[in-house]
PDB file of C-alpha atoms and ligand atoms in Angstrom:
ATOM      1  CA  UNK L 856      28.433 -17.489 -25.063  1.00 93.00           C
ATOM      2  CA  UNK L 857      25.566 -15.117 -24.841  1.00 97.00           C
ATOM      3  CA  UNK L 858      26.016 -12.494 -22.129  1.00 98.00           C
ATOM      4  CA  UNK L 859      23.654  -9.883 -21.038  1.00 98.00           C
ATOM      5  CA  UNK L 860      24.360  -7.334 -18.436  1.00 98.00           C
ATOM      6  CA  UNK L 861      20.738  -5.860 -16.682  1.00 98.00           C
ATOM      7  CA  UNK L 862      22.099  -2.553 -14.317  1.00 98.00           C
ATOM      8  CA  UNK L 863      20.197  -0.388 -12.389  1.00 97.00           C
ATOM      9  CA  UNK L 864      19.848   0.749  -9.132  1.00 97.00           C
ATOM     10  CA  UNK L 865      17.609  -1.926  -7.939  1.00 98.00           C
ATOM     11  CA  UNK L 866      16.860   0.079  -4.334  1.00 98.00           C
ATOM     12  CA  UNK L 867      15.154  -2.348  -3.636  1.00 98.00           C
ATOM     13  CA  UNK L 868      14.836  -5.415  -6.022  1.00 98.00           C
ATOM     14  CA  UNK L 869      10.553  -5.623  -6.975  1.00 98.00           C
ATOM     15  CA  UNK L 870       9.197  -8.354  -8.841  1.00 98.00           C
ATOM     16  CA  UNK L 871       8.944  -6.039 -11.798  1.00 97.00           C
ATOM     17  CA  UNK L 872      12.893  -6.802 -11.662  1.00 98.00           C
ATOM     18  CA  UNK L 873      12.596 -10.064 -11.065  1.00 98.00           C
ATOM     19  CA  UNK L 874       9.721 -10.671 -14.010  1.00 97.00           C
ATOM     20  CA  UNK L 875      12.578  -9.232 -16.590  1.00 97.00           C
ATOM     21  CA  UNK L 876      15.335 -11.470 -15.078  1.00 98.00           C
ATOM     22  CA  UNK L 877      13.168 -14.571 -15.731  1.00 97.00           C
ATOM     23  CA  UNK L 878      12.777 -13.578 -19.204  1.00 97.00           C
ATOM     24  CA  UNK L 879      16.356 -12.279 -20.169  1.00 98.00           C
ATOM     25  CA  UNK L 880      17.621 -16.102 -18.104  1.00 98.00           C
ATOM     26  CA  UNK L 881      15.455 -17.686 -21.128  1.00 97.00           C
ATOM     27  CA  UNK L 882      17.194 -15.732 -23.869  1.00 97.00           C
ATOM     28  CA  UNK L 883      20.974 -15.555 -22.888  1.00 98.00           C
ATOM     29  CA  UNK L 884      24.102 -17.999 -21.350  1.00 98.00           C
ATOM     30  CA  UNK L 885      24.550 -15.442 -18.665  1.00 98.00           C
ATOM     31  CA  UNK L 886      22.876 -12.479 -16.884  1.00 98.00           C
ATOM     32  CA  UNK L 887      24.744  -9.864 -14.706  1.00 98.00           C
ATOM     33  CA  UNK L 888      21.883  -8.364 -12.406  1.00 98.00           C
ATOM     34  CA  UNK L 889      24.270  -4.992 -11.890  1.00 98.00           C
ATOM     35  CA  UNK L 890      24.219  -2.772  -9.428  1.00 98.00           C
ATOM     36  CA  UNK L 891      25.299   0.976 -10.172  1.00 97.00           C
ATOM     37  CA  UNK L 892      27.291   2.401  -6.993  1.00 97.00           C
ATOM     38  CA  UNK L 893      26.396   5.811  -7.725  1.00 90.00           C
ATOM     39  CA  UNK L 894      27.289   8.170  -4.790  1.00 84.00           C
ATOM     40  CA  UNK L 895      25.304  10.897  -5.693  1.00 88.00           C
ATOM     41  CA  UNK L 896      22.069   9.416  -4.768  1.00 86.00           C
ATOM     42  CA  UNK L 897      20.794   8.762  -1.265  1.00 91.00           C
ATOM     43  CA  UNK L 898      19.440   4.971  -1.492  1.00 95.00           C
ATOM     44  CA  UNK L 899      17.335   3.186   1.002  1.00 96.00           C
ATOM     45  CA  UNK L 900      19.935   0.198   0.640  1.00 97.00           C
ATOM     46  CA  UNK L 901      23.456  -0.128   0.632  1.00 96.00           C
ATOM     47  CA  UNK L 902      25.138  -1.801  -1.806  1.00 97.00           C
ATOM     48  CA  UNK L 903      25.607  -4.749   0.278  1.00 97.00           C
ATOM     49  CA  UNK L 904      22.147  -4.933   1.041  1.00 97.00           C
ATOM     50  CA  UNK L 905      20.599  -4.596  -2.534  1.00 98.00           C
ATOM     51  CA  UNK L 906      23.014  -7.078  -3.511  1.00 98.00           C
ATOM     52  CA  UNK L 907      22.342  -9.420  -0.907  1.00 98.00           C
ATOM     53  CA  UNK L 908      18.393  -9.015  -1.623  1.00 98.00           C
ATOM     54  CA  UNK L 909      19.066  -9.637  -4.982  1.00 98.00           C
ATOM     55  CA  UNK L 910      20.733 -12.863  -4.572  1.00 98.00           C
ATOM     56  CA  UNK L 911      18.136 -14.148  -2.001  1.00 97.00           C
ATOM     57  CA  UNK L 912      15.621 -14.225  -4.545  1.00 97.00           C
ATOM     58  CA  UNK L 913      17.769 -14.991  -7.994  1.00 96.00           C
ATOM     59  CA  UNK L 914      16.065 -18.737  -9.461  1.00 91.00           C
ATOM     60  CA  UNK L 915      18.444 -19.684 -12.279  1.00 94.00           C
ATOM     61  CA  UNK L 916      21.252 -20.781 -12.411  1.00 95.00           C
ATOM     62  CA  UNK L 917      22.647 -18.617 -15.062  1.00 97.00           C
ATOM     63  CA  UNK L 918      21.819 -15.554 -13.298  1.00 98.00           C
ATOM     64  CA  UNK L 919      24.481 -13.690 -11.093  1.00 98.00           C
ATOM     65  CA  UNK L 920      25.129 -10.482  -9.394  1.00 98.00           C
ATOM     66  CA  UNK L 921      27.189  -7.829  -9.333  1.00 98.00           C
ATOM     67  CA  UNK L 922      28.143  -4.166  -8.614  1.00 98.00           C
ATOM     68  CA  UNK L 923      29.359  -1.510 -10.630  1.00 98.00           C
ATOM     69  CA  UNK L 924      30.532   2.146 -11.340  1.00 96.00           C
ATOM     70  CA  UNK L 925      31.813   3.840 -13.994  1.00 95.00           C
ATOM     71  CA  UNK L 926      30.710   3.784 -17.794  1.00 97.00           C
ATOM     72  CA  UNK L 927      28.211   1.126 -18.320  1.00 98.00           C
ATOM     73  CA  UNK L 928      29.578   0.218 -21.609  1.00 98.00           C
ATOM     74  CA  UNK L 929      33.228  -0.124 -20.269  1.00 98.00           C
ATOM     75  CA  UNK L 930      31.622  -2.250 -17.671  1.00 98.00           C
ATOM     76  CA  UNK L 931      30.116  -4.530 -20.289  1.00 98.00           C
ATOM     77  CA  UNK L 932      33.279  -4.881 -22.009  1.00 98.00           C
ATOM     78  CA  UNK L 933      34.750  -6.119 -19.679  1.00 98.00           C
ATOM     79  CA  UNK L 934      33.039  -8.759 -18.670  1.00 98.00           C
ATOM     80  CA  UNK L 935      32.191  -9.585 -21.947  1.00 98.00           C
ATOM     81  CA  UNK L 936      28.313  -8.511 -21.886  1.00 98.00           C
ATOM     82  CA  UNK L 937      27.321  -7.774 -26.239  1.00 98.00           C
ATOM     83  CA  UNK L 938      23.836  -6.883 -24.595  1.00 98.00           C
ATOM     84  CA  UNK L 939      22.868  -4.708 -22.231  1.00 98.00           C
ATOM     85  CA  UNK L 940      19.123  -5.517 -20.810  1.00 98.00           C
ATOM     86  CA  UNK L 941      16.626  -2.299 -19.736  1.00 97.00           C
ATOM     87  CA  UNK L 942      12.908  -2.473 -18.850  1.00 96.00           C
ATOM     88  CA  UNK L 943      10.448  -0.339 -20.607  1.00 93.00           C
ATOM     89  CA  UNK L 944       6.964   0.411 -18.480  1.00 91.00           C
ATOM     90  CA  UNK L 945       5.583   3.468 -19.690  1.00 83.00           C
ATOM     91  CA  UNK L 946       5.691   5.882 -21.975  1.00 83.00           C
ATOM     92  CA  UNK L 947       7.355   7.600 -19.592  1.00 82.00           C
ATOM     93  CA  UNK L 948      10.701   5.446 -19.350  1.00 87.00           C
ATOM     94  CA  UNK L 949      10.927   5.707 -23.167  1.00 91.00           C
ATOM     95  CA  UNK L 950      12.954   9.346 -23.869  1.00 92.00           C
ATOM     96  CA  UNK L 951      15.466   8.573 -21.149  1.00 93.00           C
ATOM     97  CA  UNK L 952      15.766   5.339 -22.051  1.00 95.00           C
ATOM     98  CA  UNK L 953      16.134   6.238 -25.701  1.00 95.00           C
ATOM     99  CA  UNK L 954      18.340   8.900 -24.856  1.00 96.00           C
ATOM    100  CA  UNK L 955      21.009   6.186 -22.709  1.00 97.00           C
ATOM    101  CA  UNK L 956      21.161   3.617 -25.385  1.00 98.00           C
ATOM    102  CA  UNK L 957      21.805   5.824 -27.812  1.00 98.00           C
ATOM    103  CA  UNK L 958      24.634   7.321 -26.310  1.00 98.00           C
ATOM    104  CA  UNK L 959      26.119   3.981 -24.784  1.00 98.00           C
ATOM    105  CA  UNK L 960      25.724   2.920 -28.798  1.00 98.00           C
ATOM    106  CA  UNK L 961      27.805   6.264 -29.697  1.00 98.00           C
ATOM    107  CA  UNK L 962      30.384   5.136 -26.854  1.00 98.00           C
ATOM    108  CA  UNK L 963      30.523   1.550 -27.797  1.00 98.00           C
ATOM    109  CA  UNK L 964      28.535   0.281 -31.040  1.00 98.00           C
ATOM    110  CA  UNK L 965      29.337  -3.150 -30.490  1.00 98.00           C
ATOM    111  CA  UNK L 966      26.958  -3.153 -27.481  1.00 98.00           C
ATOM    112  CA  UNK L 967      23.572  -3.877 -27.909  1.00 98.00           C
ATOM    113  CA  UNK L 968      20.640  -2.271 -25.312  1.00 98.00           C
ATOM    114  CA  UNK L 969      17.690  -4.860 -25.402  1.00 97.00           C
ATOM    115  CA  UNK L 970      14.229  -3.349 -24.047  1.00 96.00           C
ATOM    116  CA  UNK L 971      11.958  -6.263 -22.708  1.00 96.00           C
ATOM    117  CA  UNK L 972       8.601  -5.416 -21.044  1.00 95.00           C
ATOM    118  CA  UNK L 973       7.291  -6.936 -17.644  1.00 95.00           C
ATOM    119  CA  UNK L 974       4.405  -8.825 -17.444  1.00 96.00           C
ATOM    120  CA  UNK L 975       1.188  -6.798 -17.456  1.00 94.00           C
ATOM    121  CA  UNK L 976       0.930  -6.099 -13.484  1.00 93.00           C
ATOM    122  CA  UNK L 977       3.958  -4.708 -12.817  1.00 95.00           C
ATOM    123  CA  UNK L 978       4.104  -2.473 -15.587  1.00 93.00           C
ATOM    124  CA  UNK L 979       3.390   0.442 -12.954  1.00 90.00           C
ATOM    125  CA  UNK L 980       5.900  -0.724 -10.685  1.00 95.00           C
ATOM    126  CA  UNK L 981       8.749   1.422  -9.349  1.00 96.00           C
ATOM    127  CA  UNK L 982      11.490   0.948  -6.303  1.00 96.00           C
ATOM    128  CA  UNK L 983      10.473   4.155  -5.711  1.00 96.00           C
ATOM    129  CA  UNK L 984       6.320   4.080  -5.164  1.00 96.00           C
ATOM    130  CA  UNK L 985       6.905   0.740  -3.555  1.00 97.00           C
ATOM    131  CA  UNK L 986       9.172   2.548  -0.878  1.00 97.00           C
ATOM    132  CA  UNK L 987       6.943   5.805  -0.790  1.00 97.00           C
ATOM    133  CA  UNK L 988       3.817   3.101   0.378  1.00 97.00           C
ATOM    134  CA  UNK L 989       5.868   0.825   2.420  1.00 96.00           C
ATOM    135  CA  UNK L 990       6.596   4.236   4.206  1.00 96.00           C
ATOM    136  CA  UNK L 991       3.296   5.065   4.658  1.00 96.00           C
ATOM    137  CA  UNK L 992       2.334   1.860   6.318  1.00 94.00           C
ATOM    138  CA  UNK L 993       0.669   0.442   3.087  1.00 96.00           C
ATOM    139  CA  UNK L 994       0.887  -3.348   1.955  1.00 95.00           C
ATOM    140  CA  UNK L 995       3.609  -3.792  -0.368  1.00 96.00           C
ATOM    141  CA  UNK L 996       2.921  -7.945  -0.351  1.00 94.00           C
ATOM    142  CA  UNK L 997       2.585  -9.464  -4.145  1.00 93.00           C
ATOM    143  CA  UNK L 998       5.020  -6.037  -5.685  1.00 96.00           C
ATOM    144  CA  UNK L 999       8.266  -7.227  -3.971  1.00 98.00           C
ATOM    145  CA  UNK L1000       9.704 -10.625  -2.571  1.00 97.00           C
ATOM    146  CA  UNK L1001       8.681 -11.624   1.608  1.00 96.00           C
ATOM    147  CA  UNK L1002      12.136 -10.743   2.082  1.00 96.00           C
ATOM    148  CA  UNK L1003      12.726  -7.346   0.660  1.00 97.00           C
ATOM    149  CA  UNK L1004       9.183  -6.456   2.050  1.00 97.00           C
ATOM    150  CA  UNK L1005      11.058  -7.514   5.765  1.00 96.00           C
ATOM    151  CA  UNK L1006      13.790  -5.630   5.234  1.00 97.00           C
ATOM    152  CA  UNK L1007      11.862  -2.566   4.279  1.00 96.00           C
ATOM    153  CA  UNK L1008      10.277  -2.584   6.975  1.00 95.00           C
ATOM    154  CA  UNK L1009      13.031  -3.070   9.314  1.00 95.00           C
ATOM    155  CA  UNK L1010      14.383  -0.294   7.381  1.00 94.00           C
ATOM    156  CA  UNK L1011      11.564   2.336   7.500  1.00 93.00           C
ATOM    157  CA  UNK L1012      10.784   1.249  11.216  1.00 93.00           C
ATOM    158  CA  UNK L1013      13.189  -0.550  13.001  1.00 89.00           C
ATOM    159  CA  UNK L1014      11.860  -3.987  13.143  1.00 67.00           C
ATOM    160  CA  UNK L1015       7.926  -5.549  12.451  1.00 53.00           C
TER     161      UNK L1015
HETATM  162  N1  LIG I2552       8.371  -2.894 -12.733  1.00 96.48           N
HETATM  163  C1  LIG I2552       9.324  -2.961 -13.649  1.00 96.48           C
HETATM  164  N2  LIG I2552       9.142  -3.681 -14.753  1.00 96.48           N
HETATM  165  C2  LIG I2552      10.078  -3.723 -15.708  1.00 96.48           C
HETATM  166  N3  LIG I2552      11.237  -3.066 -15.678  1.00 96.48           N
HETATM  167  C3  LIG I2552      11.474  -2.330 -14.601  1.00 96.48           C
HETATM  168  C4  LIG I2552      10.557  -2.243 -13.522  1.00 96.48           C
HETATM  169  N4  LIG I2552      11.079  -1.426 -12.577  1.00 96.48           N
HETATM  170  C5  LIG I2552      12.275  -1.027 -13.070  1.00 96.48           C
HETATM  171  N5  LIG I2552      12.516  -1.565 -14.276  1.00 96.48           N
HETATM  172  C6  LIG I2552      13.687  -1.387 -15.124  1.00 96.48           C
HETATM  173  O1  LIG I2552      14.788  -1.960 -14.494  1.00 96.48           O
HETATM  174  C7  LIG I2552      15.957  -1.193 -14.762  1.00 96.48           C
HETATM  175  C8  LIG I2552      16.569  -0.742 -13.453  1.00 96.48           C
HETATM  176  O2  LIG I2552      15.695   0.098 -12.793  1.00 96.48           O
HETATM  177  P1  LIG I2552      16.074   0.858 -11.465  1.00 96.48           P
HETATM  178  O3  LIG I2552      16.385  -0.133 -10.415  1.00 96.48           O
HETATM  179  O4  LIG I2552      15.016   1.858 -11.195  1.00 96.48           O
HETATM  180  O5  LIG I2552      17.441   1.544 -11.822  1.00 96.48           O
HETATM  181  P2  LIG I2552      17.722   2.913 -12.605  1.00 96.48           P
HETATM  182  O6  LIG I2552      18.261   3.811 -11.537  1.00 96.48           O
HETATM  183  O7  LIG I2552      18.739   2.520 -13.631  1.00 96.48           O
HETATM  184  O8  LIG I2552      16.424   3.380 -13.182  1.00 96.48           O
HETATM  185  C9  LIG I2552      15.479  -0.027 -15.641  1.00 96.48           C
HETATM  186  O9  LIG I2552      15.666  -0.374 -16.999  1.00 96.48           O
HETATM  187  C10 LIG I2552      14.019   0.071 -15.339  1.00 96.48           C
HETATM  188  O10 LIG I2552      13.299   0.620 -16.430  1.00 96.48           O
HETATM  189 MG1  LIG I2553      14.553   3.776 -12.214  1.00 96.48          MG
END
């Protein structure tokens, strides 16, 4: 049994996300879309709601959610993850990125971190612009799912 965690903050899910969940379904038994409850940051979403987002727009069958906190790699263990799953974009992803699986390595060297690359389009992707041009009353159609792109509004506005 082949099982991949993919964490993150996913604040909110974007189809970047969702490209690289296709493509690690295809590759593994079982994916664990993650979500990191990390109190020091100030998210859009609850928990709930990223997780609920998430598993309004999940496809296969072999992909399920979750939350998290904690070391990642203790995480993995215990639900039996070898691989850990993290999308590369830029250059600018790659020395943090390096950086984390090197460390989780040093922490765990039975876990493997697996860098997989989005399809062309939503290589400049982020939660973050997509919530910065929501904000600003810009169309975020085509970067996230109809139902994230609701919410967000509903979120940044209180209803439309
Ligand atoms: N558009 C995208 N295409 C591919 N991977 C992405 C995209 N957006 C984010 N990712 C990757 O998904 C993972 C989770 O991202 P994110 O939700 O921003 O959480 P984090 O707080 O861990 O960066 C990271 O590995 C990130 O590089
Ligand atoms: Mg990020």
């Amino acid at each position: 049994m082949r099982r991949a965690i993919y964490p993150g903050s996913f604040d909110p899910i974007t189809n970047g996300h969702l490209d690289l969940i296709e493509r690690a379904a295809r590759l593994f038994d079982e994916v664990i879309v993650a979500v990191l409850i990390n109190p020091a940051k100030t998210p859009l979403f609850t928990v709930e709601e990223r997780v609920e987002m998430i598993r309004e727009v999940i496809r296969s069958p072999q992909v399920r959610v979750d939350t998290f906190d904690g070391l990642l790699v203790e995480y993995a263990r215990r639900v039996g993850a070898q691989v850990i799953i993290r999308g590369i974009r830029a250059i600018s992803d790659y020395e943090y990125e390096f950086q984390m699986a090197l460390m989780n390595r040093r922490l765990d060297p039975t876990i493997e971190t697996i860098f997989m690359m989005p399809a062309e389009p939503y290589t400049y992707l982020s939660s973050r612009l997509v919530k910065e041009v929501c904000a600003l009353g810009g169309d975020v159609a085509g970067v996230v799912p109809p139902g994230v792109e609701r919410r967000m509004r509903e979120k940044l506005f209180g209803k439309a």
